[in-house]
Each structure stands twice: as C-alpha cells, then as structure tokens.
C-alpha cells in the first residue's frame, strides 16, 4: 500500500529501525467502498448489523520501518449500511486485569460486538464500562487505540 510503503521508506534504518504498528483506511462514505492496509500488530474487523464480526486483514504484515522495501498490500471491502469497521491496536487484547490475566482477542471482540448498531460514542462507553476491571485496576503492556467507522442505515 502506497502510504505504508512511503512511511516504511522514511522510518527504515538498517542499524536502528524505527518500528511502528499502523493502519490506513481510505473510504467512500456514500458507497461504503473502502481499502484497509496495516503493518504490525493491528486488528481489523467489520461488525455487521446483527453483531457478527468478520476479519478484514487476513495476513499479518511486518511493522512499518522494520523491513527494507516491503511491499505492503491493502484489502478492498465494502462497509454496508449498519456495519462498523473496527481498527484496534493489540494493546486491547494484551491488557491484564488486577490478577494479571490478559483479556485476549476473543473476549475483546465479544465485548466490542455488544455495542453493535449503536453510535460509536455509546459503543466505546459500553466497552470501557464492560472492561473496567482491565482498564481501571489492571495494567496495559502496550498502546490501547480503537477507531470505529460506522456507516449508518438510510
């Protein structure tokens, strides 16, 4: 993907690589046509209007800045009305509760699905509330970032 390739060119240094986990999305809000590309530990899925998830990125690309001249590729998709695209850093799945147990991807996706069909603000509020034992009392060994792109019905 052109943006990831350009960023990789800027960040790669043979002796001291600068690692970045990142994603790029280009979307047409009218049609829902989109392209998603990621490098590193980025999760990407679409949650349909019934709450069922589908993975967007099928293979993991290396983190940007770590591999010289890597050919990053994007995945084309269509976000239909009522669907939400979720891009998230792996910090969400690695966050631990106060007992030291990690949340894991399955539990994170299950909790994320609970907010389907709702405005992004309400979905994030519910996510934070549901995961308060992990977020308020636990520890996060990595960055926690979530981007929700919702295409409303009608």
Short mmCIF file of C-alpha atoms in Angstrom, two decimals:
data_model
loop_
_atom_site.label_atom_id
_atom_site.label_comp_id
_atom_site.label_asym_id
_atom_site.label_seq_id
_atom_site.Cartn_x
_atom_site.Cartn_y
_atom_site.Cartn_z
CA UNK A 1 0.00 0.00 0.00
CA UNK A 2 1.43 3.34 -1.03
CA UNK A 3 1.08 5.14 2.34
CA UNK A 4 2.63 2.28 4.31
CA UNK A 5 5.41 1.88 1.77
CA UNK A 6 6.23 5.62 1.96
CA UNK A 7 6.22 5.58 5.76
CA UNK A 8 8.40 2.44 5.74
CA UNK A 9 10.92 4.20 3.47
CA UNK A 10 11.07 7.15 5.88
CA UNK A 11 11.45 5.03 9.04
CA UNK A 12 13.68 2.14 7.95
CA UNK A 13 17.27 2.34 9.10
CA UNK A 14 19.44 -0.76 8.76
CA UNK A 15 21.26 -0.27 12.08
CA UNK A 16 18.43 1.24 14.13
CA UNK A 17 14.95 0.55 12.68
CA UNK A 18 12.02 2.61 13.93
CA UNK A 19 9.09 0.21 14.42
CA UNK A 20 5.51 1.46 14.00
CA UNK A 21 2.30 -0.59 14.08
CA UNK A 22 -0.19 1.32 11.94
CA UNK A 23 -3.19 1.12 9.68
CA UNK A 24 -4.50 3.21 6.81
CA UNK A 25 -8.11 3.35 5.67
CA UNK A 26 -9.48 5.08 2.60
CA UNK A 27 -13.27 5.02 2.40
CA UNK A 28 -16.09 6.46 0.34
CA UNK A 29 -18.80 7.42 2.86
CA UNK A 30 -21.55 7.35 0.23
CA UNK A 31 -20.93 3.84 -1.14
CA UNK A 32 -19.05 2.21 1.72
CA UNK A 33 -16.25 1.14 -0.63
CA UNK A 34 -13.02 1.07 1.36
CA UNK A 35 -9.45 -0.11 1.38
CA UNK A 36 -7.61 -1.05 4.56
CA UNK A 37 -3.90 -1.70 4.89
CA UNK A 38 -1.97 -2.41 8.06
CA UNK A 39 1.53 -3.19 9.20
CA UNK A 40 2.41 -4.68 12.56
CA UNK A 41 0.06 -5.66 15.35
CA UNK A 42 -3.20 -4.06 14.22
CA UNK A 43 -6.56 -5.78 14.46
CA UNK A 44 -9.22 -5.05 11.85
CA UNK A 45 -12.74 -6.39 11.60
CA UNK A 46 -16.19 -5.41 10.42
CA UNK A 47 -19.18 -5.93 12.69
CA UNK A 48 -22.38 -6.35 10.69
CA UNK A 49 -25.83 -5.04 11.60
CA UNK A 50 -26.58 -8.26 13.52
CA UNK A 51 -23.36 -8.12 15.55
CA UNK A 52 -21.44 -10.79 13.62
CA UNK A 53 -17.75 -9.98 13.08
CA UNK A 54 -15.66 -10.70 10.00
CA UNK A 55 -11.91 -10.25 9.79
CA UNK A 56 -10.64 -7.67 7.33
CA UNK A 57 -6.91 -8.34 7.24
CA UNK A 58 -6.13 -11.98 6.51
CA UNK A 59 -2.36 -11.93 6.89
CA UNK A 60 -0.12 -10.02 9.23
CA UNK A 61 2.32 -7.64 7.58
CA UNK A 62 5.55 -6.67 9.35
CA UNK A 63 5.59 -3.48 11.39
CA UNK A 64 6.36 -0.40 9.32
CA UNK A 65 10.03 0.57 9.46
CA UNK A 66 11.37 -2.92 10.14
CA UNK A 67 11.76 -4.47 6.69
CA UNK A 68 13.55 -2.73 3.83
CA UNK A 69 11.38 -2.17 0.72
CA UNK A 70 8.49 -4.32 1.96
CA UNK A 71 5.53 -4.44 -0.42
CA UNK A 72 2.55 -3.65 1.81
CA UNK A 73 -0.83 -4.52 0.36
CA UNK A 74 -4.33 -3.36 1.13
CA UNK A 75 -7.62 -5.23 1.30
CA UNK A 76 -10.68 -3.92 -0.52
CA UNK A 77 -14.02 -4.18 1.20
CA UNK A 78 -17.48 -2.67 1.35
CA UNK A 79 -18.94 -1.39 4.60
CA UNK A 80 -22.67 -1.80 4.06
CA UNK A 81 -25.30 0.26 5.86
CA UNK A 82 -25.48 -0.62 9.55
CA UNK A 83 -21.92 -2.03 9.67
CA UNK A 84 -18.96 -0.80 11.70
CA UNK A 85 -15.29 -1.14 10.82
CA UNK A 86 -13.11 -1.50 13.92
CA UNK A 87 -9.35 -0.97 13.84
CA UNK A 88 -7.53 -1.62 17.10
CA UNK A 89 -4.05 -1.95 18.48
CA UNK A 90 -3.13 -5.21 20.17
CA UNK A 91 -2.88 -3.39 23.49
CA UNK A 92 -6.62 -4.05 23.79
CA UNK A 93 -6.10 -7.80 23.71
CA UNK A 94 -2.99 -7.74 25.92
CA UNK A 95 -4.46 -5.60 28.72
CA UNK A 96 -4.50 -7.51 32.03
CA UNK A 97 -6.86 -7.38 34.99
CA UNK A 98 -5.52 -6.88 38.52
CA UNK A 99 -4.91 -10.64 38.80
CA UNK A 100 -2.62 -10.49 35.75
CA UNK A 101 -4.92 -12.37 33.34
CA UNK A 102 -4.89 -10.94 29.79
CA UNK A 103 -8.18 -10.03 28.15
CA UNK A 104 -7.44 -11.84 24.86
CA UNK A 105 -8.82 -11.19 21.39
CA UNK A 106 -11.95 -13.37 21.69
CA UNK A 107 -13.18 -11.53 24.81
CA UNK A 108 -12.31 -8.14 23.32
CA UNK A 109 -14.23 -8.90 20.11
CA UNK A 110 -17.18 -10.28 22.10
CA UNK A 111 -17.31 -7.09 24.19
CA UNK A 112 -16.93 -4.92 21.09
CA UNK A 113 -19.82 -6.79 19.43
CA UNK A 114 -22.08 -5.93 22.37
CA UNK A 115 -22.11 -2.31 21.18
CA UNK A 116 -23.05 -3.06 17.56
CA UNK A 117 -25.71 -0.89 15.93
CA UNK A 118 -25.12 1.94 18.38
CA UNK A 119 -23.36 5.27 17.82
CA UNK A 120 -19.59 4.99 18.24
CA UNK A 121 -19.59 7.11 21.43
CA UNK A 122 -22.14 4.82 23.10
CA UNK A 123 -20.28 1.70 21.93
CA UNK A 124 -16.98 2.97 23.36
CA UNK A 125 -18.63 3.98 26.64
CA UNK A 126 -20.11 0.48 26.95
CA UNK A 127 -16.77 -1.12 26.05
CA UNK A 128 -14.94 0.87 28.74
CA UNK A 129 -17.65 0.08 31.29
CA UNK A 130 -17.61 -3.66 30.47
CA UNK A 131 -13.82 -3.82 30.65
CA UNK A 132 -13.36 -1.59 33.70
CA UNK A 133 -11.69 -4.41 35.66
CA UNK A 134 -8.99 -4.48 32.98
CA UNK A 135 -8.76 -0.76 32.25
CA UNK A 136 -9.05 0.78 35.73
CA UNK A 137 -7.47 -1.81 38.01
CA UNK A 138 -5.23 -3.74 35.65
CA UNK A 139 -2.22 -2.89 33.54
CA UNK A 140 -1.72 -2.21 29.85
CA UNK A 141 1.59 -3.54 28.48
CA UNK A 142 1.04 -1.81 25.14
CA UNK A 143 -0.76 1.09 23.44
CA UNK A 144 -4.57 0.97 23.55
CA UNK A 145 -6.15 2.60 20.50
CA UNK A 146 -9.54 1.97 18.89
CA UNK A 147 -11.01 3.50 15.75
CA UNK A 148 -14.65 2.81 14.89
CA UNK A 149 -16.03 3.75 11.46
CA UNK A 150 -19.80 3.29 11.44
CA UNK A 151 -21.94 3.52 8.31
CA UNK A 152 -25.47 4.37 9.44
CA UNK A 153 -28.57 2.91 7.84
CA UNK A 154 -30.57 5.10 5.47
#
